[in-house]
C-alpha positions in Angstrom: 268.5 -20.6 127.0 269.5 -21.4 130.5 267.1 -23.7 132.3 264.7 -22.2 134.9 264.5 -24.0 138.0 262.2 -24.6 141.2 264.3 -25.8 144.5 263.0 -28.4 146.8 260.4 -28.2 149.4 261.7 -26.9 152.9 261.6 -29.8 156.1 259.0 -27.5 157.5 257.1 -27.1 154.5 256.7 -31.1 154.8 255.7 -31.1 157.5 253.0 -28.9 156.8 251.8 -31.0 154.3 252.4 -34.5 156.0 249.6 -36.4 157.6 252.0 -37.9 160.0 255.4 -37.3 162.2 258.4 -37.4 159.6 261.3 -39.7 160.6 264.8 -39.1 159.9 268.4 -40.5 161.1 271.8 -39.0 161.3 274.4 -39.4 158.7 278.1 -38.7 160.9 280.2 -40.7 158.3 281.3 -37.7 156.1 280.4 -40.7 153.4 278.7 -39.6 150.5 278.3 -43.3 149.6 276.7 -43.9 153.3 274.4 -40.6 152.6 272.9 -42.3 149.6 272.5 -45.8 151.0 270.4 -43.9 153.7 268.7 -41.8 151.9 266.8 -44.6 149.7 266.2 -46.4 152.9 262.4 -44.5 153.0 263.2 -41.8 156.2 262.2 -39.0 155.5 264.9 -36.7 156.3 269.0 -37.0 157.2 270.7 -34.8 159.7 274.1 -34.2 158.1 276.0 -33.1 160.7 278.8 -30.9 160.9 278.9 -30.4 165.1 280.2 -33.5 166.4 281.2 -35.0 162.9 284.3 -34.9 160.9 282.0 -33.1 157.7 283.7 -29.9 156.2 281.9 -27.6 153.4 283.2 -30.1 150.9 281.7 -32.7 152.6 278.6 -31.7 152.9 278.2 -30.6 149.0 279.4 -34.3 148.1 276.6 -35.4 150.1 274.0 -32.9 148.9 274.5 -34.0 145.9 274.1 -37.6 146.6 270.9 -37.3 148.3 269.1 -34.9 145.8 267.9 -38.0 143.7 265.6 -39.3 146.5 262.8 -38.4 148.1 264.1 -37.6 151.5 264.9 -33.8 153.0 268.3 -33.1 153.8 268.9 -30.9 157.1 272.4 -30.0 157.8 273.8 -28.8 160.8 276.9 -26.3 161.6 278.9 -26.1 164.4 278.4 -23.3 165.6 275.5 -20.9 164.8 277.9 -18.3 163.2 277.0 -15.4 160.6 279.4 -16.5 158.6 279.6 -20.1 158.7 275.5 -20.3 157.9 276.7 -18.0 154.7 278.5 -20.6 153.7 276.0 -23.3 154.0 273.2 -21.7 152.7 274.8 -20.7 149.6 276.2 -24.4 149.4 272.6 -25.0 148.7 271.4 -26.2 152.4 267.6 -25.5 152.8 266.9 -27.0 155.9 269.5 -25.7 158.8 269.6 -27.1 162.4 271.7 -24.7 164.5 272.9 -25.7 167.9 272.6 -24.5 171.3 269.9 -22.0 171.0 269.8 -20.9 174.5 267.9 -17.5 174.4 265.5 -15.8 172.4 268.4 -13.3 171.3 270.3 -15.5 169.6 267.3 -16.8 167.8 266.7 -13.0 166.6 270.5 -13.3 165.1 269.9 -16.4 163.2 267.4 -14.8 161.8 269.2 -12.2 160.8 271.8 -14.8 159.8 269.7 -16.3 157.2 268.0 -13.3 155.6 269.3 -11.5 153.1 269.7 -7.4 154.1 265.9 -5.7 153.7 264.4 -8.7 154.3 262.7 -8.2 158.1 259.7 -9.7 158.4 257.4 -6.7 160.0 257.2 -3.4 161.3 255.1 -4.7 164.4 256.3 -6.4 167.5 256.2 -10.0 167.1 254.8 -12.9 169.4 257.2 -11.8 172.1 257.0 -8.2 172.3 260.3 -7.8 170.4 259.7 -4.9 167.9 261.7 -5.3 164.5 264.3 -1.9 163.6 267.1 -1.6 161.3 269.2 -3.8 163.0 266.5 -6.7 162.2 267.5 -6.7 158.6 269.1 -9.5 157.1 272.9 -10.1 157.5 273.4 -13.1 155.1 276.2 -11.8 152.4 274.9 -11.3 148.8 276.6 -13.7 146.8 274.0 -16.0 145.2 274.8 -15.4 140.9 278.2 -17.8 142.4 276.3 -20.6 144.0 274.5 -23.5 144.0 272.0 -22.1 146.4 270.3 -20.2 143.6 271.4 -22.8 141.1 273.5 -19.9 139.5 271.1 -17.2 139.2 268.9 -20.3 137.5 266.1 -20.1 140.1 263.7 -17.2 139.1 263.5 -14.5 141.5 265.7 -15.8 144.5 267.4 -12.6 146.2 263.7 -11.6 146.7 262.0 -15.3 148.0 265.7 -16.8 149.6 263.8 -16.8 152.6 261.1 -18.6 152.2 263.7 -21.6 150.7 265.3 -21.8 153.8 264.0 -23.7 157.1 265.7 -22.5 160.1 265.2 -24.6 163.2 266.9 -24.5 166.5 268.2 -26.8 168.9 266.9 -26.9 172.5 269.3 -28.9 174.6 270.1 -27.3 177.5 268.2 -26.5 181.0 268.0 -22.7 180.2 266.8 -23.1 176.5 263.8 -25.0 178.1 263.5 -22.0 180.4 263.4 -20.0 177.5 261.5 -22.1 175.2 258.2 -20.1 175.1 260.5 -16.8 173.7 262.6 -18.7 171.7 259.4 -20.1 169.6 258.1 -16.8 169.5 260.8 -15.4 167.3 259.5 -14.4 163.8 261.5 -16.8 161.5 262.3 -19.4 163.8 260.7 -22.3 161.5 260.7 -25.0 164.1 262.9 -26.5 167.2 264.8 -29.2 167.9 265.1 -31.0 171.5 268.8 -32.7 172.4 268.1 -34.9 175.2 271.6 -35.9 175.6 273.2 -32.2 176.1 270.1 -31.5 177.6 270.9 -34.5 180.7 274.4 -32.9 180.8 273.1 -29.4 181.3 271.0 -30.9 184.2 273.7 -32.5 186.0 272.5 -36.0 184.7 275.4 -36.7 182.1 274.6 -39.8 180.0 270.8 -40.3 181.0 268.8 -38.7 178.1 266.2 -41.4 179.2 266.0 -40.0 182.9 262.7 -38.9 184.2 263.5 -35.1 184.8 265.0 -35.2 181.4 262.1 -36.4 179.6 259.9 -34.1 181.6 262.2 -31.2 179.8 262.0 -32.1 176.9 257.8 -33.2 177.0 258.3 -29.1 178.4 259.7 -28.0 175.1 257.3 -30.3 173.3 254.0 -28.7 174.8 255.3 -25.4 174.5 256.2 -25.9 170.7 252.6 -27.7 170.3 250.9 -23.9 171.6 253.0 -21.6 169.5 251.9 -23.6 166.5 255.3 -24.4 165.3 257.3 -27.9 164.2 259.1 -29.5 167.2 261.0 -32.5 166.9 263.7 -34.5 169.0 266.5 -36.4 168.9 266.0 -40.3 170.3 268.2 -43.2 169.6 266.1 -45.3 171.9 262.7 -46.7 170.4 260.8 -46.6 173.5 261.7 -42.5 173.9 261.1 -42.2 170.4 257.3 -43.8 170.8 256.6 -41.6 173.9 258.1 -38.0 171.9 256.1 -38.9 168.9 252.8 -40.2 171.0 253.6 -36.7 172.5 253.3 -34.4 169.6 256.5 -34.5 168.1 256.7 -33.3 164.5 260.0 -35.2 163.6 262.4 -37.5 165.1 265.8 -39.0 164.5 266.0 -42.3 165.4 269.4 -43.5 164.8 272.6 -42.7 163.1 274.7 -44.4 160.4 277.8 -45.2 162.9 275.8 -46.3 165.2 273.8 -48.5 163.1 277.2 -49.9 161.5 278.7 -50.1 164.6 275.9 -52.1 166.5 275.2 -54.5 163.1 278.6 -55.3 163.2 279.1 -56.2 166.8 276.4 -58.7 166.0 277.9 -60.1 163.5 281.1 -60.6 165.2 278.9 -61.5 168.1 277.7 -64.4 166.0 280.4 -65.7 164.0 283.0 -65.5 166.4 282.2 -65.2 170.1 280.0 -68.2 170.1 282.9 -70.2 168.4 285.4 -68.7 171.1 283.1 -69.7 173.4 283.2 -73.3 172.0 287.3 -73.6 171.7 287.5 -72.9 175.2 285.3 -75.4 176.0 287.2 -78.1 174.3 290.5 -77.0 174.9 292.6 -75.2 171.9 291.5 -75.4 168.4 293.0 -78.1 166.3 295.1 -76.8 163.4 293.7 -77.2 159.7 296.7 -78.8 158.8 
């Protein structure tokens, strides 16, 4: 007999259950090595990323796999929000989907549709935003599940029918016109949560390369509030622990707080740093170094 399985527990459904904000970091390396090393370091969640990071659908299985011993909720990002590419994720077995540059609450409504399986709209009545559901509502997502890992090969009981409720989909608010939006965009049926890019978010406001700037923050707090009244996750991208402190004081649900390259990159500066510049700094005091020999 084949065994029957359950699949993990959604980011969002988490969060639902957590008494505090869940904390996650980026994994860019493409390393499913690096994905495990993070993923026992006791975060709660890893943004394996696909948009700025050389990750391909191979990629991302390797590293699916070599987070699904521990206790931490992977959340994968695509480069582009596209009907087919999310296909492909989901049925790679991604649960937890972070699409970027959500700008309107249109797209948000195709998502949806992106991630549903056809017959699968949520209601006959207008939802939070006026918007009423129609035929053109229904799912999109292609029906291929018996050949993939997203149903464990027909091994989870019932999927076809509950695929939806498996699947988290949150989208990313990082531009000036998303935070325009913001209010519409959370009031999409089957938008599970959002996600605020301060960085893109700077750029979109003329302030290129000052997440941490003033107007920028006040944006972002925007999206933050507006998430807090609709009842829905928010959460926010910030690299900087003082940002992070102030989003989470805030109301933040989640946060990443720090990347894999980054974290290699800036641990081994320090150790060249160290090692090497205080002894350079040393030779050139005394003159050159005097050979070994």
């Amino acid at each position: 007999m084949p065994i029957r399985m359950n699949l993990p527990e959604t980011l969002t459904a988490r969060m639902a259950a957590a008494d505090r904000p869940q904390i996650g970091m980026w994994v860019c390396s493409a390393s499913p090595l690096v994905a495990e090393v993070a993923a026992g370091s006791g975060v709660d969640w890893l943004l394996i990323d696909a948009e700025h990071s050389p990750n391909d659908l191979q990629t991302i299985l390797h590293q699916l796999y070599a987070v699904s011993a521990y206790p931490v909720a992977p959340v994968v990002r695509p480069p582009i929000g596209d009907p087919v590419v999310i296909k492909q994720y989901l049925d790679l077995g991604v649960q937890n989907l972070l699409v970027p540059m959500v700008d309107t609450a249109e797209q948000a409504r195709e998502l949806v549709r992106a991630v549903r399986y056809p017959g699968t709209a949520a209601s006959a009545t207008p939802d939070a935003s006026g918007h009423r559901p129609g035929p053109t509502d229904h799912g999109v997502r292609g029906v291929g599940a018996s050949l993939a890992r997203s149903s464990r090969w027909n091994r989870v009981e019932g999927y076809l029918g509950r695929a939806s409720s498996t699947v988290s989909l949150i989208v990313q608010i990082e531009s000036a016109t998303a935070v325009a939006n913001v209010e519409e965009i959370l009031a999409v049926d089957g938008v599970d949560a959002i996600f605020v890019g301060p960085a893109d978010l700077a750029g979109s406001m003329g302030l290129l390369g000052q997440p941490s700037h003033p107007d920028v923050v006040e944006a972002a707090l925007t999206a933050i509030r507006a998430a807090q009244a609709a009842g829905k996750p928010v959460g926010i991208n910030a690299f900087v622990a003082e940002d992070a402190e102030r989003y989470l004081a805030a109301g933040a649900s989640f946060a990443a707080v720090g990347a894999d390259v980054a974290i290699l990159a800036r641990a081994s500066e320090a150790l060249a740093d160290r090692f090497i510049a205080s002894r350079t700094n040393e030779s050139d005091a005394s003159g050159p170094p005097r050979s070994s020999y």
